[in-house]
PDB file of C-alpha atoms in Angstrom:
ATOM      1  CA  MET A1222     261.297 149.116  98.886  1.00 57.00           C
ATOM      2  CA  SER A1223     258.603 149.801 101.609  1.00 57.00           C
ATOM      3  CA  PRO A1224     255.665 147.181 101.498  1.00 54.00           C
ATOM      4  CA  ILE A1225     253.234 150.152 100.631  1.00 52.00           C
ATOM      5  CA  ARG A1226     255.527 151.377  97.894  1.00 54.00           C
ATOM      6  CA  THR A1227     255.888 147.643  96.092  1.00 52.00           C
ATOM      7  CA  THR A1228     251.745 147.308  96.649  1.00 49.00           C
ATOM      8  CA  LEU A1229     250.958 150.947  95.222  1.00 45.00           C
ATOM      9  CA  ARG A1230     253.431 149.636  92.071  1.00 57.00           C
ATOM     10  CA  ARG A1231     251.527 146.620  91.503  1.00 56.00           C
ATOM     11  CA  ALA A1232     248.233 148.560  91.542  1.00 47.00           C
ATOM     12  CA  GLY A1233     249.104 150.511  89.413  1.00 52.00           C
ATOM     13  CA  LEU A1234     250.394 148.332  87.005  1.00 49.00           C
ATOM     14  CA  VAL A1235     247.645 146.504  86.890  1.00 44.00           C
ATOM     15  CA  ALA A1236     245.541 149.323  86.478  1.00 45.00           C
ATOM     16  CA  GLY A1237     247.879 150.885  83.442  1.00 48.00           C
ATOM     17  CA  LEU A1238     247.328 147.082  81.838  1.00 44.00           C
ATOM     18  CA  ALA A1239     244.004 147.189  81.945  1.00 42.00           C
ATOM     19  CA  THR A1240     243.327 150.771  80.329  1.00 43.00           C
ATOM     20  CA  ALA A1241     245.839 149.350  77.462  1.00 41.00           C
ATOM     21  CA  GLY A1242     243.556 146.320  76.942  1.00 44.00           C
ATOM     22  CA  VAL A1243     240.542 149.116  76.599  1.00 39.00           C
ATOM     23  CA  LEU A1244     242.217 151.148  74.267  1.00 38.00           C
ATOM     24  CA  ALA A1245     243.589 148.275  72.307  1.00 40.00           C
ATOM     25  CA  ALA A1246     240.543 146.418  71.625  1.00 40.00           C
ATOM     26  CA  ALA A1247     238.880 150.330  70.784  1.00 40.00           C
ATOM     27  CA  GLY A1248     242.062 150.512  68.129  1.00 42.00           C
ATOM     28  CA  ALA A1249     240.822 147.415  66.489  1.00 42.00           C
ATOM     29  CA  ALA A1250     237.223 148.407  66.352  1.00 46.00           C
ATOM     30  CA  PHE A1251     238.201 151.807  64.461  1.00 54.00           C
ATOM     31  CA  ALA A1252     240.918 149.679  61.837  1.00 78.00           C
ATOM     32  CA  HIS A1253     237.374 148.020  60.741  1.00 91.00           C
ATOM     33  CA  VAL A1254     236.063 149.237  56.914  1.00 97.00           C
ATOM     34  CA  THR A1255     232.445 150.455  57.976  1.00 97.00           C
ATOM     35  CA  VAL A1256     229.420 152.090  56.483  1.00 98.00           C
ATOM     36  CA  HIS A1257     227.124 155.211  57.924  1.00 98.00           C
ATOM     37  CA  PRO A1258     224.822 155.651  58.831  1.00 97.00           C
ATOM     38  CA  GLU A1259     224.487 152.081  60.620  1.00 96.00           C
ATOM     39  CA  SER A1260     220.368 151.977  59.546  1.00 97.00           C
ATOM     40  CA  TYR A1261     218.362 153.147  56.774  1.00 98.00           C
ATOM     41  CA  ALA A1262     214.452 152.873  56.798  1.00 98.00           C
ATOM     42  CA  LYS A1263     213.436 150.122  54.144  1.00 97.00           C
ATOM     43  CA  GLY A1264     212.464 151.253  50.679  1.00 96.00           C
ATOM     44  CA  ALA A1265     214.558 154.750  51.506  1.00 97.00           C
ATOM     45  CA  THR A1266     215.031 157.324  48.781  1.00 96.00           C
ATOM     46  CA  ASP A1267     217.768 159.638  47.739  1.00 97.00           C
ATOM     47  CA  GLY A1268     220.123 159.560  50.542  1.00 98.00           C
ATOM     48  CA  VAL A1269     223.613 159.019  50.789  1.00 98.00           C
ATOM     49  CA  LEU A1270     226.015 155.763  52.105  1.00 98.00           C
ATOM     50  CA  THR A1271     229.768 156.551  53.280  1.00 98.00           C
ATOM     51  CA  PHE A1272     231.781 154.112  53.533  1.00 98.00           C
ATOM     52  CA  ARG A1273     234.691 154.790  55.787  1.00 98.00           C
ATOM     53  CA  VAL A1274     238.176 153.083  55.104  1.00 98.00           C
ATOM     54  CA  PRO A1275     241.005 153.377  58.071  1.00 97.00           C
ATOM     55  CA  ASN A1276     244.793 152.553  57.423  1.00 97.00           C
ATOM     56  CA  GLU A1277     245.744 149.932  59.824  1.00 90.00           C
ATOM     57  CA  GLU A1278     249.193 149.183  58.678  1.00 93.00           C
ATOM     58  CA  ASP A1279     252.141 150.631  60.034  1.00 93.00           C
ATOM     59  CA  THR A1280     254.203 150.427  56.890  1.00 95.00           C
ATOM     60  CA  ALA A1281     251.935 150.653  53.823  1.00 97.00           C
ATOM     61  CA  SER A1282     249.000 152.699  52.629  1.00 98.00           C
ATOM     62  CA  THR A1283     245.791 151.774  51.398  1.00 98.00           C
ATOM     63  CA  THR A1284     246.032 152.491  46.975  1.00 98.00           C
ATOM     64  CA  LYS A1285     242.900 150.658  46.339  1.00 98.00           C
ATOM     65  CA  VAL A1286     239.641 150.337  47.320  1.00 98.00           C
ATOM     66  CA  GLN A1287     236.690 147.541  46.447  1.00 98.00           C
ATOM     67  CA  VAL A1288     233.234 147.997  47.499  1.00 98.00           C
ATOM     68  CA  PHE A1289     230.444 145.144  46.152  1.00 98.00           C
ATOM     69  CA  LEU A1290     227.162 146.057  46.214  1.00 98.00           C
ATOM     70  CA  PRO A1291     224.094 143.501  46.623  1.00 97.00           C
ATOM     71  CA  THR A1292     222.228 142.179  43.158  1.00 96.00           C
ATOM     72  CA  ASP A1293     220.050 139.831  44.684  1.00 95.00           C
ATOM     73  CA  HIS A1294     218.431 142.801  46.598  1.00 96.00           C
ATOM     74  CA  PRO A1295     219.661 145.330  44.285  1.00 97.00           C
ATOM     75  CA  VAL A1296     220.584 149.346  45.698  1.00 98.00           C
ATOM     76  CA  LEU A1297     218.909 151.263  42.599  1.00 97.00           C
ATOM     77  CA  GLY A1298     220.598 154.474  40.926  1.00 96.00           C
ATOM     78  CA  VAL A1299     223.855 154.870  42.465  1.00 98.00           C
ATOM     79  CA  LEU A1300     226.085 157.956  42.011  1.00 98.00           C
ATOM     80  CA  VAL A1301     229.336 158.082  43.216  1.00 97.00           C
ATOM     81  CA  THR A1302     230.641 161.952  45.115  1.00 95.00           C
ATOM     82  CA  PRO A1303     234.093 162.756  43.016  1.00 95.00           C
ATOM     83  CA  GLU A1304     237.063 162.267  45.737  1.00 95.00           C
ATOM     84  CA  ALA A1305     239.868 164.234  45.702  1.00 95.00           C
ATOM     85  CA  GLY A1306     243.281 162.009  44.756  1.00 97.00           C
ATOM     86  CA  TRP A1307     240.770 159.003  43.641  1.00 98.00           C
ATOM     87  CA  THR A1308     239.172 158.026  40.639  1.00 98.00           C
ATOM     88  CA  ALA A1309     236.270 156.130  41.162  1.00 98.00           C
ATOM     89  CA  GLN A1310     235.449 153.233  38.304  1.00 98.00           C
ATOM     90  CA  VAL A1311     231.868 151.833  38.435  1.00 98.00           C
ATOM     91  CA  THR A1312     230.752 148.395  37.181  1.00 98.00           C
ATOM     92  CA  THR A1313     227.246 147.502  36.441  1.00 97.00           C
ATOM     93  CA  THR A1314     225.432 144.197  36.069  1.00 97.00           C
ATOM     94  CA  LYS A1315     222.341 142.583  34.822  1.00 96.00           C
ATOM     95  CA  LEU A1316     219.814 141.718  37.510  1.00 96.00           C
ATOM     96  CA  LYS A1317     218.280 138.339  37.700  1.00 93.00           C
ATOM     97  CA  THR A1318     214.789 140.332  38.500  1.00 91.00           C
ATOM     98  CA  PRO A1319     213.952 143.257  37.095  1.00 93.00           C
ATOM     99  CA  VAL A1320     213.132 145.359  40.116  1.00 93.00           C
ATOM    100  CA  LYS A1321     209.643 147.277  39.389  1.00 89.00           C
ATOM    101  CA  THR A1322     209.152 151.136  39.766  1.00 87.00           C
ATOM    102  CA  ASP A1323     207.276 154.066  39.452  1.00 86.00           C
ATOM    103  CA  ASP A1324     209.183 154.670  36.410  1.00 83.00           C
ATOM    104  CA  GLY A1325     209.250 151.328  34.949  1.00 88.00           C
ATOM    105  CA  SER A1326     211.234 148.238  35.028  1.00 92.00           C
ATOM    106  CA  ILE A1327     214.915 148.236  36.518  1.00 94.00           C
ATOM    107  CA  THR A1328     216.930 145.798  34.644  1.00 95.00           C
ATOM    108  CA  ASP A1329     220.588 146.858  35.657  1.00 96.00           C
ATOM    109  CA  ALA A1330     222.195 148.275  39.203  1.00 97.00           C
ATOM    110  CA  VAL A1331     225.833 148.994  40.181  1.00 98.00           C
ATOM    111  CA  SER A1332     227.750 145.797  41.784  1.00 98.00           C
ATOM    112  CA  GLU A1333     231.201 146.863  42.340  1.00 98.00           C
ATOM    113  CA  ILE A1334     232.708 150.501  42.777  1.00 98.00           C
ATOM    114  CA  THR A1335     236.631 150.391  42.649  1.00 98.00           C
ATOM    115  CA  TRP A1336     238.530 153.542  43.988  1.00 98.00           C
ATOM    116  CA  THR A1337     242.457 153.913  42.825  1.00 98.00           C
ATOM    117  CA  GLY A1338     244.928 156.553  42.499  1.00 97.00           C
ATOM    118  CA  GLY A1339     244.630 157.962  46.058  1.00 98.00           C
ATOM    119  CA  ARG A1340     246.546 156.465  49.157  1.00 97.00           C
ATOM    120  CA  ILE A1341     245.658 156.490  52.652  1.00 98.00           C
ATOM    121  CA  ARG A1342     248.455 156.292  54.983  1.00 97.00           C
ATOM    122  CA  HIS A1343     249.022 155.191  58.706  1.00 94.00           C
ATOM    123  CA  GLY A1344     246.728 157.040  60.742  1.00 93.00           C
ATOM    124  CA  GLU A1345     244.763 158.328  58.278  1.00 96.00           C
ATOM    125  CA  TYR A1346     241.092 157.152  56.541  1.00 97.00           C
ATOM    126  CA  GLN A1347     239.037 158.081  53.845  1.00 98.00           C
ATOM    127  CA  ASP A1348     235.175 158.590  53.323  1.00 98.00           C
ATOM    128  CA  PHE A1349     234.137 157.023  50.040  1.00 98.00           C
ATOM    129  CA  ASN A1350     230.249 158.712  49.959  1.00 98.00           C
ATOM    130  CA  VAL A1351     227.812 156.867  47.425  1.00 98.00           C
ATOM    131  CA  ALA A1352     224.277 158.609  46.622  1.00 98.00           C
ATOM    132  CA  PHE A1353     221.507 156.519  45.998  1.00 98.00           C
ATOM    133  CA  GLY A1354     217.856 156.758  44.526  1.00 96.00           C
ATOM    134  CA  GLN A1355     216.411 153.877  46.325  1.00 96.00           C
ATOM    135  CA  LEU A1356     217.242 150.749  49.080  1.00 97.00           C
ATOM    136  CA  PRO A1357     215.187 147.644  48.828  1.00 96.00           C
ATOM    137  CA  ASP A1358     212.611 147.488  51.058  1.00 95.00           C
ATOM    138  CA  ASP A1359     211.756 143.394  50.984  1.00 94.00           C
ATOM    139  CA  VAL A1360     215.715 142.442  52.991  1.00 96.00           C
ATOM    140  CA  ASP A1361     216.922 143.630  56.728  1.00 96.00           C
ATOM    141  CA  GLN A1362     219.993 144.078  56.144  1.00 96.00           C
ATOM    142  CA  LEU A1363     222.684 144.752  53.258  1.00 98.00           C
ATOM    143  CA  THR A1364     226.337 143.609  53.229  1.00 98.00           C
ATOM    144  CA  PHE A1365     228.863 145.506  51.409  1.00 98.00           C
ATOM    145  CA  LYS A1366     231.741 143.170  50.897  1.00 98.00           C
ATOM    146  CA  THR A1367     234.803 144.954  50.764  1.00 98.00           C
ATOM    147  CA  LEU A1368     238.935 144.515  49.805  1.00 98.00           C
ATOM    148  CA  GLN A1369     241.411 147.078  50.920  1.00 98.00           C
ATOM    149  CA  THR A1370     244.654 146.957  48.778  1.00 98.00           C
ATOM    150  CA  TYR A1371     247.502 148.288  49.934  1.00 98.00           C
ATOM    151  CA  SER A1372     251.151 149.393  48.482  1.00 97.00           C
ATOM    152  CA  ASP A1373     253.126 146.409  49.891  1.00 97.00           C
ATOM    153  CA  GLY A1374     250.689 144.264  47.710  1.00 97.00           C
ATOM    154  CA  SER A1375     248.821 142.746  50.965  1.00 97.00           C
ATOM    155  CA  VAL A1376     244.832 142.555  50.379  1.00 97.00           C
ATOM    156  CA  VAL A1377     242.677 142.611  53.593  1.00 97.00           C
ATOM    157  CA  ARG A1378     239.535 141.447  52.881  1.00 97.00           C
ATOM    158  CA  TRP A1379     236.087 142.569  54.813  1.00 98.00           C
ATOM    159  CA  ILE A1380     233.730 139.867  53.257  1.00 97.00           C
ATOM    160  CA  GLU A1381     232.657 138.105  56.481  1.00 96.00           C
ATOM    161  CA  GLU A1382     229.118 137.773  58.095  1.00 91.00           C
ATOM    162  CA  ALA A1383     228.461 137.880  61.752  1.00 82.00           C
ATOM    163  CA  GLU A1384     226.158 134.860  63.124  1.00 79.00           C
ATOM    164  CA  GLN A1385     222.974 136.061  64.471  1.00 71.00           C
ATOM    165  CA  GLY A1386     224.115 136.071  68.642  1.00 69.00           C
ATOM    166  CA  GLY A1387     227.971 135.095  67.895  1.00 71.00           C
ATOM    167  CA  ASP A1388     230.765 137.330  68.226  1.00 82.00           C
ATOM    168  CA  GLU A1389     232.147 139.906  65.656  1.00 82.00           C
ATOM    169  CA  PRO A1390     234.445 138.163  62.959  1.00 90.00           C
ATOM    170  CA  GLU A1391     238.259 139.406  62.236  1.00 92.00           C
ATOM    171  CA  ASN A1392     237.202 140.960  59.484  1.00 95.00           C
ATOM    172  CA  PRO A1393     233.638 141.936  58.964  1.00 96.00           C
ATOM    173  CA  ALA A1394     232.123 143.124  55.855  1.00 97.00           C
ATOM    174  CA  PRO A1395     230.323 146.312  56.312  1.00 97.00           C
ATOM    175  CA  VAL A1396     226.365 145.846  56.933  1.00 97.00           C
ATOM    176  CA  LEU A1397     223.485 148.395  56.693  1.00 98.00           C
ATOM    177  CA  THR A1398     220.439 147.747  58.951  1.00 97.00           C
ATOM    178  CA  LEU A1399     217.463 148.449  57.210  1.00 98.00           C
ATOM    179  CA  THR A1400     214.220 149.538  59.140  1.00 97.00           C
ATOM    180  CA  ALA A1401     210.708 148.871  59.026  1.00 92.00           C
ATOM    181  CA  THR A1402     208.804 152.143  58.355  1.00 74.00           C
ATOM    182  CA  THR A1403     205.311 153.300  58.453  1.00 60.00           C
ATOM    183  CA  ALA A1404     204.026 155.211  54.828  1.00 58.00           C
ATOM    184  CA  ALA A1405     203.684 158.803  56.773  1.00 53.00           C
ATOM    185  CA  ASP A1406     207.404 157.780  57.972  1.00 54.00           C
ATOM    186  CA  SER A1407     208.400 157.204  54.642  1.00 50.00           C
ATOM    187  CA  GLY A1408     207.024 160.877  53.441  1.00 53.00           C
ATOM    188  CA  GLU A1409     208.741 162.402  56.505  1.00 51.00           C
ATOM    189  CA  ALA A1410     211.871 160.869  55.573  1.00 48.00           C
ATOM    190  CA  ALA A1411     211.970 162.035  52.041  1.00 48.00           C
ATOM    191  CA  SER A1412     210.527 165.243  52.542  1.00 52.00           C
ATOM    192  CA  SER A1413     213.671 165.858  55.217  1.00 47.00           C
ATOM    193  CA  SER A1414     216.315 164.249  52.706  1.00 46.00           C
ATOM    194  CA  ALA A1415     214.917 166.843  49.970  1.00 47.00           C
ATOM    195  CA  ASP A1416     215.537 169.941  52.601  1.00 51.00           C
ATOM    196  CA  SER A1417     218.844 169.001  53.896  1.00 44.00           C
ATOM    197  CA  GLY A1418     220.639 167.350  51.135  1.00 46.00           C
ATOM    198  CA  SER A1419     223.137 164.579  52.942  1.00 44.00           C
ATOM    199  CA  ALA A1420     222.270 165.926  56.140  1.00 44.00           C
ATOM    200  CA  PRO A1421     221.004 162.710  57.710  1.00 46.00           C
ATOM    201  CA  ALA A1422     224.039 161.031  56.479  1.00 42.00           C
ATOM    202  CA  ALA A1423     226.119 162.964  58.494  1.00 42.00           C
ATOM    203  CA  GLU A1424     224.006 163.483  61.354  1.00 45.00           C
ATOM    204  CA  SER A1425     223.927 159.691  62.153  1.00 43.00           C
ATOM    205  CA  SER A1426     227.531 159.099  61.537  1.00 42.00           C
ATOM    206  CA  ALA A1427     228.558 162.006  63.671  1.00 43.00           C
ATOM    207  CA  ALA A1428     226.058 160.488  66.190  1.00 45.00           C
ATOM    208  CA  SER A1429     227.853 157.132  65.956  1.00 46.00           C
ATOM    209  CA  SER A1430     231.206 158.556  66.481  1.00 46.00           C
ATOM    210  CA  ASP A1431     229.768 160.247  69.606  1.00 48.00           C
ATOM    211  CA  SER A1432     227.956 157.280  71.130  1.00 48.00           C
ATOM    212  CA  THR A1433     231.745 155.559  70.569  1.00 48.00           C
ATOM    213  CA  ALA A1434     233.552 158.247  71.941  1.00 48.00           C
ATOM    214  CA  ARG A1435     231.248 158.639  74.806  1.00 52.00           C
ATOM    215  CA  GLY A1436     231.341 154.585  75.764  1.00 53.00           C
ATOM    216  CA  LEU A1437     235.639 154.710  74.994  1.00 50.00           C
ATOM    217  CA  GLY A1438     234.862 157.438  77.919  1.00 53.00           C
ATOM    218  CA  ILE A1439     232.788 155.511  80.197  1.00 53.00           C
ATOM    219  CA  ALA A1440     235.342 152.482  79.885  1.00 53.00           C
ATOM    220  CA  GLY A1441     238.265 154.392  81.012  1.00 55.00           C
ATOM    221  CA  LEU A1442     236.969 156.327  84.070  1.00 52.00           C
ATOM    222  CA  VAL A1443     235.709 152.866  85.111  1.00 49.00           C
ATOM    223  CA  VAL A1444     239.013 151.578  84.913  1.00 48.00           C
ATOM    224  CA  GLY A1445     240.410 154.383  86.715  1.00 54.00           C
ATOM    225  CA  VAL A1446     238.390 154.108  89.424  1.00 47.00           C
ATOM    226  CA  LEU A1447     238.704 150.596  89.778  1.00 52.00           C
ATOM    227  CA  GLY A1448     242.672 151.206  89.538  1.00 56.00           C
ATOM    228  CA  LEU A1449     242.046 153.780  92.286  1.00 52.00           C
ATOM    229  CA  ALA A1450     240.236 151.915  94.534  1.00 51.00           C
ATOM    230  CA  ALA A1451     242.281 148.478  94.379  1.00 53.00           C
ATOM    231  CA  ALA A1452     245.303 150.942  94.964  1.00 50.00           C
ATOM    232  CA  GLY A1453     243.417 151.969  98.434  1.00 54.00           C
ATOM    233  CA  PHE A1454     242.594 149.103  99.183  1.00 52.00           C
ATOM    234  CA  ALA A1455     246.005 147.357  98.791  1.00 52.00           C
ATOM    235  CA  LEU A1456     247.140 150.939 100.925  1.00 51.00           C
ATOM    236  CA  ALA A1457     244.905 150.271 103.919  1.00 52.00           C
ATOM    237  CA  ARG A1458     245.565 146.135 103.891  1.00 59.00           C
ATOM    238  CA  ALA A1459     249.292 146.894 104.246  1.00 53.00           C
ATOM    239  CA  ARG A1460     249.216 149.767 106.809  1.00 56.00           C
ATOM    240  CA  GLY A1461     247.022 147.483 109.000  1.00 54.00           C
ATOM    241  CA  ALA A1462     249.462 144.753 108.316  1.00 53.00           C
ATOM    242  CA  ARG A1463     252.274 146.917 109.342  1.00 54.00           C
ATOM    243  CA  SER A1464     250.459 148.212 112.571  1.00 42.00           C
TER     244      SER A1464
END
C-alpha cells in the first residue's frame, strides 16, 4: 500500500472514531429520564410537566416508572393524563407545613406517581404528562427523583443531583428550573396558558429537542471538517516527502 493511501486511511479512521465518540455521548444523554419543559416561572399556574422515559436496555423493556414529587416545596393541584396501556397510581402525603392559597390552606399534596402495565421497548420512549395547578415560588428548582424498572427485574435509580459547577452525575434526577418573574409576566403567562392549554410545554419541549439536534449537527460537521483537514494535510505532506 502506498504512503498516500496509508495516510488517508489513518486520517479517515481518526475522523470515524471521533464521530463515534460524539454519537456515543449523545446516546448516553438521550438515555436519561428528563422533564420538559426544562424551566417554568416561579409560582406558575395551570401548566403541564412531561416526564420523558427512554429505554436504554437492549434485552429488556421498561415496565414501571415511579416519579417522586418534592413535598418540602410541593406541586399543587396535580392531575395525571391517561396514557394508553398504562395505569397511574397517585400517592398523596400530608404536608408538614400547609400551603396558603387564595382558596384556603392546602394540607395534602401528591408525593409519588407510579405508572405500570405498559412497555417501553428498546429504541422507544414514553412521555408521561402531569398537569399542575401551581408551582412553588420559594425555591429555584425542583428535583423529581425517578425509578425505572425493567422486565428483567433491574432498576435504574435516577436520583443523583449534580453539584453546583460539577459534572453531570451518571444517573441524574430530572430537574425543573424555576425562574424569577414579575407580576405582569405572571398575568401574561396565565392568560397564555388558558388560551393555548398545554401548548407552552409542547413548544418548550420542541425547542429543547431542536437545540439538541442542532448541537449534534454542528458537532458532526466540526468532526467532518477536522477529518478532511487532517486528510488534506497528510496528503500534502506525503506528496512533499515523495517528491
